[in-house]
Amino acid sequence: MALRLTQRLLQTQTPFLTRGYPMLVTKEKSEDVAHTKSSLQKKVTRTDIPSAQYGGRHAVTMLPGGGIGPELMTYGNDDLDYAITSIKRNGVALKGNIETKSQELSEVSRNVAIRNELDLYVNVVHCKSYPGIPARHQDIDVVLIRQNTDGEYAMLEHESVPGIVESMKVVTVENAERVARYAFEYARQNNRKKVTTIHKANIMKLSDGLFLECAKRVHKDYPELEHDNMIIDNTCMQAVSKPHQFDVMNMTNLYGTIVSNVLCGLMGGAGLISGRNYGDHYAVFEPGTRNTGTAIAGKNIANPVAMINASIDMLNHLGHKEHANVIYEATYQTIVNDAIRTPDLGGNHSSTDVVENILKILSAKRVNWPHGNYFNQL
């Protein structure tokens, strides 16, 4: 549903991902091995591939995901290999969260597999409050920079002896340094003042200690920026009590999941904020908290704003900044000024009501497009 806005702008390439995906790990497992990295999770060095264009328009891959994902976008049925191939071809994707329900050891998280295969090493979530939305705190403006492929999500587990399972947390100098550099560079380019590295180095002295040390080393190249660090459990308390102290946050994978959900919850819930995943060659845009919303699927009450904001991020990434801006303004007017809000934001409107109001606002806009004015045709 939310993608109706961008489908009017782009010639969309749309492979889909649902339950019919292939097994991603080898079946040759001994009984004491709980998880093994597959070829889909191994980093591969590639030459740069530009975003695909056909007939002068960008092609993007769309993955509806599970739960409320198909409601907010559209429907389809293809497997994971095809989806990843499509993203490699197009360079850009828009996706809902893809839920991995099975606890079978042979089933890999499809979200993790996509991020690892495409080497989407950084996730960016800009937590910025909307005025008037019921929330625990107002005027939050924090950017979360999350390492996307290392850490607890390395998916390397084994049962050393019956009844004892070991799970490996992997932190590498390469990935810790490049996500730290991304955080500091983001702060510099966006006139931010401070980067806070989140860790648990007091307990995990080697892994989180390495992550923290890499951040301190990178900070030397950005002397105009302040850098401090905070332990993850204290971070959660501080985020709930005094979120305005944070500016840009640099953190590992699991900590990023925790903090993004905390901050989005403080701002009004999972339905507002988008997330951006970047690698050297590919970019994938999605809702910021990666929740599937299975409990409200099919009820036409899911908040489409996070998915629309992901579409706006994608348009900005592709250079269609004018179009991204008018969609953002229409979305902002809908939920802030017109108070057209789904139940999660204290309203009583449906998903369709929100999207139709945005389309009504856009119908009065005229935006320059290489093939002529476009929004006046909505």
mmCIF file of C-alpha atoms in Angstrom:
data_model
loop_
_atom_site.group_PDB
_atom_site.id
_atom_site.type_symbol
_atom_site.label_atom_id
_atom_site.label_comp_id
_atom_site.label_asym_id
_atom_site.label_seq_id
_atom_site.Cartn_x
_atom_site.Cartn_y
_atom_site.Cartn_z
ATOM 1 C CA MET A 1 0.000 0.000 0.000
ATOM 2 C CA ALA A 2 2.657 2.509 1.009
ATOM 3 C CA LEU A 3 4.671 1.788 -2.101
ATOM 4 C CA ARG A 4 1.866 3.136 -4.281
ATOM 5 C CA LEU A 5 3.533 6.504 -3.806
ATOM 6 C CA THR A 6 6.883 5.459 -5.212
ATOM 7 C CA GLN A 7 5.451 3.148 -7.855
ATOM 8 C CA ARG A 8 4.110 6.304 -9.539
ATOM 9 C CA LEU A 9 7.694 7.564 -9.769
ATOM 10 C CA LEU A 10 9.791 4.535 -10.582
ATOM 11 C CA GLN A 11 9.624 1.678 -13.035
ATOM 12 C CA THR A 12 9.711 -0.859 -10.237
ATOM 13 C CA GLN A 13 11.350 -4.250 -10.470
ATOM 14 C CA THR A 14 9.434 -6.430 -8.012
ATOM 15 C CA PRO A 15 10.640 -9.859 -7.005
ATOM 16 C CA PHE A 16 9.051 -10.954 -3.789
ATOM 17 C CA LEU A 17 10.026 -12.996 -0.771
ATOM 18 C CA THR A 18 7.644 -15.142 1.221
ATOM 19 C CA ARG A 19 7.848 -18.610 2.707
ATOM 20 C CA GLY A 20 9.007 -20.488 -0.381
ATOM 21 C CA TYR A 21 12.749 -19.995 0.039
ATOM 22 C CA PRO A 22 15.543 -22.555 -0.253
ATOM 23 C CA MET A 23 17.595 -23.915 2.635
ATOM 24 C CA LEU A 24 20.679 -21.771 3.084
ATOM 25 C CA VAL A 25 22.914 -24.084 5.109
ATOM 26 C CA THR A 26 24.415 -27.388 4.172
ATOM 27 C CA LYS A 27 22.685 -30.519 5.374
ATOM 28 C CA GLU A 28 25.971 -32.241 6.171
ATOM 29 C CA LYS A 29 25.859 -31.406 9.869
ATOM 30 C CA SER A 30 27.110 -33.434 12.748
ATOM 31 C CA GLU A 31 24.749 -33.660 15.711
ATOM 32 C CA ASP A 32 26.837 -31.320 17.848
ATOM 33 C CA VAL A 33 26.869 -28.442 15.330
ATOM 34 C CA ALA A 34 24.074 -25.958 15.851
ATOM 35 C CA HIS A 35 24.851 -23.458 13.122
ATOM 36 C CA THR A 36 27.317 -23.052 10.263
ATOM 37 C CA LYS A 37 27.862 -20.043 8.044
ATOM 38 C CA SER A 38 26.612 -20.644 4.528
ATOM 39 C CA SER A 39 27.916 -19.200 1.287
ATOM 40 C CA LEU A 40 25.160 -16.570 1.501
ATOM 41 C CA GLN A 41 26.740 -15.179 4.642
ATOM 42 C CA LYS A 42 30.324 -14.929 3.448
ATOM 43 C CA LYS A 43 31.686 -11.548 2.495
ATOM 44 C CA VAL A 44 32.541 -11.303 -1.197
ATOM 45 C CA THR A 45 34.654 -8.600 -2.814
ATOM 46 C CA ARG A 46 32.901 -7.044 -5.806
ATOM 47 C CA THR A 47 33.425 -4.160 -8.159
ATOM 48 C CA ASP A 48 31.062 -1.233 -7.774
ATOM 49 C CA ILE A 49 27.692 -1.698 -9.473
ATOM 50 C CA PRO A 50 25.621 1.414 -10.213
ATOM 51 C CA SER A 51 21.892 1.557 -9.510
ATOM 52 C CA ALA A 52 20.049 0.040 -12.453
ATOM 53 C CA GLN A 53 18.145 2.275 -14.859
ATOM 54 C CA TYR A 54 15.873 1.151 -17.669
ATOM 55 C CA GLY A 55 14.356 3.669 -20.040
ATOM 56 C CA GLY A 56 15.751 6.473 -17.907
ATOM 57 C CA ARG A 57 14.014 5.248 -14.747
ATOM 58 C CA HIS A 58 15.495 3.402 -11.801
ATOM 59 C CA ALA A 59 14.577 -0.191 -11.144
ATOM 60 C CA VAL A 60 14.399 -1.277 -7.511
ATOM 61 C CA THR A 61 13.733 -4.580 -5.804
ATOM 62 C CA MET A 62 10.729 -4.814 -3.472
ATOM 63 C CA LEU A 63 10.413 -7.410 -0.696
ATOM 64 C CA PRO A 64 7.089 -7.203 1.204
ATOM 65 C CA GLY A 65 8.237 -9.447 4.053
ATOM 66 C CA GLY A 66 5.903 -11.021 6.602
ATOM 67 C CA GLY A 67 3.146 -9.884 8.960
ATOM 68 C CA ILE A 68 1.846 -6.472 7.906
ATOM 69 C CA GLY A 69 4.516 -6.099 5.205
ATOM 70 C CA PRO A 70 2.272 -7.206 2.322
ATOM 71 C CA GLU A 71 -0.492 -4.851 3.504
ATOM 72 C CA LEU A 72 1.863 -1.887 3.394
ATOM 73 C CA MET A 73 3.256 -2.778 -0.016
ATOM 74 C CA THR A 74 1.967 -5.539 -2.349
ATOM 75 C CA TYR A 75 1.975 -9.287 -2.827
ATOM 76 C CA GLY A 76 4.154 -11.905 -4.482
ATOM 77 C CA ASN A 77 5.951 -15.219 -4.164
ATOM 78 C CA ASP A 78 9.567 -15.878 -5.027
ATOM 79 C CA ASP A 79 12.579 -17.274 -3.207
ATOM 80 C CA LEU A 80 15.504 -15.733 -1.395
ATOM 81 C CA ASP A 81 18.128 -16.503 -4.027
ATOM 82 C CA TYR A 82 16.092 -14.698 -6.651
ATOM 83 C CA ALA A 83 15.546 -11.739 -4.324
ATOM 84 C CA ILE A 84 19.264 -11.387 -3.597
ATOM 85 C CA THR A 85 20.096 -11.704 -7.296
ATOM 86 C CA SER A 86 17.607 -8.941 -8.055
ATOM 87 C CA ILE A 87 19.110 -6.634 -5.417
ATOM 88 C CA LYS A 88 22.564 -7.269 -6.869
ATOM 89 C CA ARG A 89 21.261 -6.363 -10.308
ATOM 90 C CA ASN A 90 19.379 -3.236 -9.253
ATOM 91 C CA GLY A 91 21.629 -2.069 -6.422
ATOM 92 C CA VAL A 92 18.673 -0.853 -4.330
ATOM 93 C CA ALA A 93 15.815 -2.541 -2.465
ATOM 94 C CA LEU A 94 12.793 -1.587 -0.393
ATOM 95 C CA LYS A 95 11.677 -4.234 2.089
ATOM 96 C CA GLY A 96 9.382 -5.067 4.941
ATOM 97 C CA ASN A 97 10.672 -7.200 7.785
ATOM 98 C CA ILE A 98 11.060 -10.866 6.948
ATOM 99 C CA GLU A 99 10.153 -13.031 9.882
ATOM 100 C CA THR A 100 11.950 -16.309 10.582
ATOM 101 C CA LYS A 101 9.415 -18.298 12.593
ATOM 102 C CA SER A 102 11.082 -21.693 12.550
ATOM 103 C CA GLN A 103 13.482 -22.725 15.316
ATOM 104 C CA GLU A 104 15.013 -25.441 13.116
ATOM 105 C CA LEU A 105 18.803 -25.324 13.170
ATOM 106 C CA SER A 106 18.940 -25.569 9.395
ATOM 107 C CA GLU A 107 16.952 -22.364 8.904
ATOM 108 C CA VAL A 108 18.964 -19.161 8.710
ATOM 109 C CA SER A 109 17.458 -15.745 9.439
ATOM 110 C CA ARG A 110 16.638 -14.377 6.013
ATOM 111 C CA ASN A 111 17.126 -10.770 7.176
ATOM 112 C CA VAL A 112 20.630 -11.609 8.365
ATOM 113 C CA ALA A 113 21.395 -13.605 5.221
ATOM 114 C CA ILE A 114 20.477 -10.643 3.001
ATOM 115 C CA ARG A 115 22.594 -8.208 5.025
ATOM 116 C CA ASN A 116 25.593 -10.534 5.107
ATOM 117 C CA GLU A 117 25.465 -11.585 1.475
ATOM 118 C CA LEU A 118 25.243 -7.972 0.307
ATOM 119 C CA ASP A 119 27.751 -6.817 2.956
ATOM 120 C CA LEU A 120 25.333 -4.169 4.236
ATOM 121 C CA TYR A 121 27.685 -3.357 7.076
ATOM 122 C CA VAL A 122 25.907 -0.304 8.509
ATOM 123 C CA ASN A 123 22.322 0.405 9.559
ATOM 124 C CA VAL A 124 21.189 4.009 10.070
ATOM 125 C CA VAL A 125 18.038 4.925 12.025
ATOM 126 C CA HIS A 126 17.243 8.613 12.475
ATOM 127 C CA CYS A 127 14.959 8.904 15.505
ATOM 128 C CA LYS A 128 13.342 12.319 15.129
ATOM 129 C CA SER A 129 10.100 13.201 16.910
ATOM 130 C CA TYR A 130 6.910 14.296 15.166
ATOM 131 C CA PRO A 131 5.186 17.219 16.940
ATOM 132 C CA GLY A 132 1.887 16.395 18.576
ATOM 133 C CA ILE A 133 2.288 12.617 18.440
ATOM 134 C CA PRO A 134 1.551 11.068 21.865
ATOM 135 C CA ALA A 135 4.957 10.034 23.207
ATOM 136 C CA ARG A 136 7.019 9.677 26.381
ATOM 137 C CA HIS A 137 9.380 12.421 25.212
ATOM 138 C CA GLN A 138 9.157 15.202 22.636
ATOM 139 C CA ASP A 139 11.882 16.791 20.475
ATOM 140 C CA ILE A 140 14.080 13.702 20.258
ATOM 141 C CA ASP A 141 16.671 13.888 17.470
ATOM 142 C CA VAL A 142 19.133 11.003 17.680
ATOM 143 C CA VAL A 143 20.898 9.065 14.904
ATOM 144 C CA LEU A 144 21.708 5.406 15.540
ATOM 145 C CA ILE A 145 24.630 3.939 13.588
ATOM 146 C CA ARG A 146 24.618 0.176 13.952
ATOM 147 C CA GLN A 147 27.197 -2.378 12.840
ATOM 148 C CA ASN A 148 25.067 -4.712 10.759
ATOM 149 C CA THR A 149 27.014 -7.923 10.097
ATOM 150 C CA ASP A 150 29.253 -8.757 13.081
ATOM 151 C CA GLY A 151 28.540 -9.167 16.770
ATOM 152 C CA GLU A 152 25.994 -11.566 18.205
ATOM 153 C CA TYR A 153 24.385 -11.929 14.774
ATOM 154 C CA ALA A 154 27.396 -13.789 13.402
ATOM 155 C CA MET A 155 25.192 -16.924 13.671
ATOM 156 C CA LEU A 156 28.050 -19.159 14.782
ATOM 157 C CA GLU A 157 26.812 -21.552 17.458
ATOM 158 C CA HIS A 158 27.663 -25.065 18.516
ATOM 159 C CA GLU A 159 26.924 -27.511 21.297
ATOM 160 C CA SER A 160 30.362 -28.327 22.696
ATOM 161 C CA VAL A 161 28.985 -31.154 24.851
ATOM 162 C CA PRO A 162 25.357 -32.171 25.390
ATOM 163 C CA GLY A 163 23.587 -29.462 27.332
ATOM 164 C CA ILE A 164 26.225 -26.759 26.789
ATOM 165 C CA VAL A 165 25.766 -24.398 23.833
ATOM 166 C CA GLU A 166 28.362 -21.807 22.898
ATOM 167 C CA SER A 167 27.462 -18.808 20.751
ATOM 168 C CA MET A 168 30.261 -16.763 19.230
ATOM 169 C CA LYS A 169 30.226 -12.978 19.214
ATOM 170 C CA VAL A 170 32.477 -11.830 16.385
ATOM 171 C CA VAL A 171 34.026 -8.343 16.321
ATOM 172 C CA THR A 172 36.557 -7.559 13.595
ATOM 173 C CA VAL A 173 38.855 -4.560 13.303
ATOM 174 C CA GLU A 174 37.750 -4.010 9.704
ATOM 175 C CA ASN A 175 34.023 -3.804 10.446
ATOM 176 C CA ALA A 176 34.416 -1.974 13.770
ATOM 177 C CA GLU A 177 36.571 0.677 12.123
ATOM 178 C CA ARG A 178 34.397 1.234 9.088
ATOM 179 C CA VAL A 179 31.179 1.578 11.096
ATOM 180 C CA ALA A 180 32.940 3.979 13.483
ATOM 181 C CA ARG A 181 34.232 5.994 10.546
ATOM 182 C CA TYR A 182 30.732 6.049 9.073
ATOM 183 C CA ALA A 183 29.393 7.398 12.394
ATOM 184 C CA PHE A 184 32.004 10.144 12.672
ATOM 185 C CA GLU A 185 31.728 11.046 9.005
ATOM 186 C CA TYR A 186 27.941 11.218 9.308
ATOM 187 C CA ALA A 187 28.297 13.518 12.316
ATOM 188 C CA ARG A 188 30.729 15.770 10.454
ATOM 189 C CA GLN A 189 28.653 16.035 7.283
ATOM 190 C CA ASN A 190 25.390 16.630 9.140
ATOM 191 C CA ASN A 191 26.661 19.234 11.623
ATOM 192 C CA ARG A 192 26.354 16.910 14.598
ATOM 193 C CA LYS A 193 28.494 17.529 17.670
ATOM 194 C CA LYS A 194 29.007 14.212 19.452
ATOM 195 C CA VAL A 195 29.356 10.481 18.841
ATOM 196 C CA THR A 196 28.654 8.046 21.685
ATOM 197 C CA THR A 197 29.982 4.493 21.356
ATOM 198 C CA ILE A 198 27.767 1.917 23.100
ATOM 199 C CA HIS A 199 29.449 -1.197 24.513
ATOM 200 C CA LYS A 200 29.806 -3.735 27.317
ATOM 201 C CA ALA A 201 33.592 -3.679 27.448
ATOM 202 C CA ASN A 202 33.588 -3.937 31.224
ATOM 203 C CA ILE A 203 32.461 -7.571 30.819
ATOM 204 C CA MET A 204 33.285 -8.494 27.212
ATOM 205 C CA LYS A 205 36.760 -7.055 27.404
ATOM 206 C CA LEU A 206 38.107 -8.495 24.171
ATOM 207 C CA SER A 207 35.139 -8.197 21.783
ATOM 208 C CA ASP A 208 33.494 -4.978 22.960
ATOM 209 C CA GLY A 209 36.902 -3.767 24.071
ATOM 210 C CA LEU A 210 38.091 -4.019 20.470
ATOM 211 C CA PHE A 211 34.971 -2.237 19.191
ATOM 212 C CA LEU A 212 35.502 0.608 21.659
ATOM 213 C CA GLU A 213 39.225 0.870 20.943
ATOM 214 C CA CYS A 214 38.551 1.107 17.192
ATOM 215 C CA ALA A 215 36.102 3.963 17.795
ATOM 216 C CA LYS A 216 38.643 5.823 19.921
ATOM 217 C CA ARG A 217 41.278 5.393 17.241
ATOM 218 C CA VAL A 218 38.989 6.643 14.445
ATOM 219 C CA HIS A 219 37.972 9.627 16.577
ATOM 220 C CA LYS A 220 41.505 10.991 16.273
ATOM 221 C CA ASP A 221 40.710 11.849 12.647
ATOM 222 C CA TYR A 222 37.742 13.966 13.771
ATOM 223 C CA PRO A 223 39.102 16.261 16.480
ATOM 224 C CA GLU A 224 36.264 18.773 16.106
ATOM 225 C CA LEU A 225 33.767 16.153 17.331
ATOM 226 C CA GLU A 226 33.198 15.060 20.895
ATOM 227 C CA HIS A 227 33.409 11.321 21.585
ATOM 228 C CA ASP A 228 32.269 9.510 24.695
ATOM 229 C CA ASN A 229 31.168 5.966 25.486
ATOM 230 C CA MET A 230 28.466 4.335 27.567
ATOM 231 C CA ILE A 231 27.675 0.796 28.741
ATOM 232 C CA ILE A 232 24.583 -0.666 27.060
ATOM 233 C CA ASP A 233 22.485 -1.201 30.200
ATOM 234 C CA ASN A 234 23.110 2.370 31.356
ATOM 235 C CA THR A 235 22.364 3.530 27.813
ATOM 236 C CA CYS A 236 18.862 2.060 27.974
ATOM 237 C CA MET A 237 18.164 3.799 31.283
ATOM 238 C CA GLN A 238 19.584 7.100 30.022
ATOM 239 C CA ALA A 239 17.598 6.810 26.777
ATOM 240 C CA VAL A 240 14.372 6.418 28.710
ATOM 241 C CA SER A 241 15.100 9.181 31.232
ATOM 242 C CA LYS A 242 17.195 11.713 29.278
ATOM 243 C CA PRO A 243 17.235 10.864 25.540
ATOM 244 C CA HIS A 244 18.185 14.406 24.523
ATOM 245 C CA GLN A 245 21.761 13.897 25.741
ATOM 246 C CA PHE A 246 22.464 11.671 22.719
ATOM 247 C CA ASP A 247 23.394 12.901 19.257
ATOM 248 C CA VAL A 248 24.967 10.156 17.122
ATOM 249 C CA MET A 249 25.302 6.658 18.590
ATOM 250 C CA ASN A 250 27.799 4.051 17.369
ATOM 251 C CA MET A 251 27.078 0.483 18.408
ATOM 252 C CA THR A 252 27.275 -3.216 17.653
ATOM 253 C CA ASN A 253 24.479 -5.237 16.117
ATOM 254 C CA LEU A 254 22.507 -6.454 19.136
ATOM 255 C CA TYR A 255 22.850 -3.178 21.025
ATOM 256 C CA GLY A 256 21.526 -1.365 17.961
ATOM 257 C CA THR A 257 18.438 -3.577 17.951
ATOM 258 C CA ILE A 258 17.775 -2.844 21.607
ATOM 259 C CA VAL A 259 18.370 0.902 21.527
ATOM 260 C CA SER A 260 16.438 1.505 18.288
ATOM 261 C CA ASN A 261 13.376 -0.217 19.735
ATOM 262 C CA VAL A 262 13.684 1.750 22.981
ATOM 263 C CA LEU A 263 13.938 5.115 21.230
ATOM 264 C CA CYS A 264 11.223 4.381 18.671
ATOM 265 C CA GLY A 265 8.975 3.289 21.532
ATOM 266 C CA LEU A 266 9.608 6.587 23.316
ATOM 267 C CA MET A 267 8.634 8.507 20.179
ATOM 268 C CA GLY A 268 5.323 6.789 19.485
ATOM 269 C CA GLY A 269 6.060 3.218 18.462
ATOM 270 C CA ALA A 270 7.348 1.086 15.625
ATOM 271 C CA GLY A 271 5.220 2.628 12.893
ATOM 272 C CA LEU A 272 7.021 5.936 12.333
ATOM 273 C CA ILE A 273 10.749 5.544 11.793
ATOM 274 C CA SER A 274 12.592 4.075 8.807
ATOM 275 C CA GLY A 275 15.955 2.351 8.621
ATOM 276 C CA ARG A 276 18.688 2.460 5.993
ATOM 277 C CA ASN A 277 21.173 -0.342 5.313
ATOM 278 C CA TYR A 278 24.312 0.520 3.370
ATOM 279 C CA GLY A 279 27.238 -1.390 1.981
ATOM 280 C CA ASP A 280 29.897 -0.408 -0.521
ATOM 281 C CA HIS A 281 27.699 -1.398 -3.473
ATOM 282 C CA TYR A 282 24.113 -1.897 -2.315
ATOM 283 C CA ALA A 283 21.451 -0.133 -0.240
ATOM 284 C CA VAL A 284 18.298 -1.580 1.349
ATOM 285 C CA PHE A 285 15.577 0.542 2.970
ATOM 286 C CA GLU A 286 13.076 -0.748 5.537
ATOM 287 C CA PRO A 287 11.112 0.147 8.715
ATOM 288 C CA GLY A 288 13.521 1.103 11.467
ATOM 289 C CA THR A 289 12.551 -1.404 14.155
ATOM 290 C CA ARG A 290 12.212 -4.421 11.836
ATOM 291 C CA ASN A 291 8.986 -5.552 13.511
ATOM 292 C CA THR A 292 6.620 -7.667 11.412
ATOM 293 C CA GLY A 293 3.431 -6.672 13.261
ATOM 294 C CA THR A 294 1.978 -10.148 12.832
ATOM 295 C CA ALA A 295 -0.683 -9.594 15.526
ATOM 296 C CA ILE A 296 -2.374 -6.813 13.523
ATOM 297 C CA ALA A 297 -1.938 -8.268 10.038
ATOM 298 C CA GLY A 298 -5.089 -8.153 7.919
ATOM 299 C CA LYS A 299 -6.867 -5.548 10.052
ATOM 300 C CA ASN A 300 -6.046 -2.434 7.985
ATOM 301 C CA ILE A 301 -4.779 -0.628 11.082
ATOM 302 C CA ALA A 302 -1.012 -0.907 10.568
ATOM 303 C CA ASN A 303 0.804 2.413 10.501
ATOM 304 C CA PRO A 304 2.237 2.861 6.960
ATOM 305 C CA VAL A 305 4.439 5.854 7.842
ATOM 306 C CA ALA A 306 7.626 3.885 8.573
ATOM 307 C CA MET A 307 7.378 2.162 5.179
ATOM 308 C CA ILE A 308 6.597 5.445 3.438
ATOM 309 C CA ASN A 309 9.618 7.020 5.137
ATOM 310 C CA ALA A 310 11.717 4.092 3.893
ATOM 311 C CA SER A 311 10.468 4.910 0.386
ATOM 312 C CA ILE A 312 11.433 8.554 0.922
ATOM 313 C CA ASP A 313 14.925 7.457 2.009
ATOM 314 C CA MET A 314 15.195 5.352 -1.125
ATOM 315 C CA LEU A 315 14.189 8.252 -3.386
ATOM 316 C CA ASN A 316 16.766 10.496 -1.719
ATOM 317 C CA HIS A 317 19.404 7.809 -2.205
ATOM 318 C CA LEU A 318 18.551 7.605 -5.916
ATOM 319 C CA GLY A 319 18.775 11.370 -6.292
ATOM 320 C CA HIS A 320 15.029 12.100 -6.588
ATOM 321 C CA LYS A 321 15.185 14.636 -3.787
ATOM 322 C CA GLU A 322 12.337 16.832 -4.990
ATOM 323 C CA HIS A 323 9.957 13.885 -5.096
ATOM 324 C CA ALA A 324 11.176 12.635 -1.724
ATOM 325 C CA ASN A 325 10.565 16.054 -0.208
ATOM 326 C CA VAL A 326 6.974 16.437 -1.414
ATOM 327 C CA ILE A 327 6.091 12.935 -0.168
ATOM 328 C CA TYR A 328 7.687 13.733 3.191
ATOM 329 C CA GLU A 329 5.743 16.994 3.445
ATOM 330 C CA ALA A 330 2.481 15.244 2.548
ATOM 331 C CA THR A 331 3.129 12.545 5.147
ATOM 332 C CA TYR A 332 4.036 15.119 7.790
ATOM 333 C CA GLN A 333 0.884 17.130 7.050
ATOM 334 C CA THR A 334 -1.242 13.988 7.254
ATOM 335 C CA ILE A 335 -0.146 12.792 10.677
ATOM 336 C CA VAL A 336 0.789 16.122 12.327
ATOM 337 C CA ASN A 337 -1.498 18.810 10.904
ATOM 338 C CA ASP A 338 -4.468 16.738 9.723
ATOM 339 C CA ALA A 339 -4.165 14.241 12.617
ATOM 340 C CA ILE A 340 -4.960 11.284 10.333
ATOM 341 C CA ARG A 341 -3.443 8.615 12.572
ATOM 342 C CA THR A 342 -3.692 4.875 13.058
ATOM 343 C CA PRO A 343 -4.518 3.426 16.522
ATOM 344 C CA ASP A 344 -0.866 3.019 17.532
ATOM 345 C CA LEU A 345 -0.590 6.824 17.488
ATOM 346 C CA GLY A 346 -3.812 7.354 19.423
ATOM 347 C CA GLY A 347 -5.994 7.793 16.334
ATOM 348 C CA ASN A 348 -8.886 5.830 14.896
ATOM 349 C CA HIS A 349 -8.021 5.872 11.205
ATOM 350 C CA SER A 350 -7.117 2.936 8.997
ATOM 351 C CA SER A 351 -3.932 2.330 7.013
ATOM 352 C CA THR A 352 -5.930 3.173 3.889
ATOM 353 C CA ASP A 353 -7.101 6.481 5.372
ATOM 354 C CA VAL A 354 -3.488 7.579 5.943
ATOM 355 C CA VAL A 355 -2.338 6.654 2.447
ATOM 356 C CA GLU A 356 -5.401 8.171 0.745
ATOM 357 C CA ASN A 357 -4.906 11.461 2.589
ATOM 358 C CA ILE A 358 -1.258 11.547 1.485
ATOM 359 C CA LEU A 359 -2.315 10.860 -2.111
ATOM 360 C CA LYS A 360 -4.939 13.617 -1.902
ATOM 361 C CA ILE A 361 -2.282 16.121 -0.821
ATOM 362 C CA LEU A 362 0.081 14.953 -3.554
ATOM 363 C CA SER A 363 -2.628 15.288 -6.201
ATOM 364 C CA ALA A 364 -2.337 19.067 -5.858
ATOM 365 C CA LYS A 365 1.461 19.052 -6.239
ATOM 366 C CA ARG A 366 3.382 19.541 -9.459
ATOM 367 C CA VAL A 367 6.888 18.117 -9.453
ATOM 368 C CA ASN A 368 9.417 18.288 -12.250
ATOM 369 C CA TRP A 369 10.189 14.917 -13.816
ATOM 370 C CA PRO A 370 12.290 14.109 -16.905
ATOM 371 C CA HIS A 371 9.127 12.964 -18.711
ATOM 372 C CA GLY A 372 6.973 15.882 -17.548
ATOM 373 C CA ASN A 373 5.080 16.903 -14.429
ATOM 374 C CA TYR A 374 4.090 13.752 -12.600
ATOM 375 C CA PHE A 375 2.178 14.292 -9.382
ATOM 376 C CA ASN A 376 -0.594 16.160 -11.148
ATOM 377 C CA GLN A 377 -1.483 12.778 -12.720
ATOM 378 C CA LEU A 378 -2.160 11.100 -9.349
#
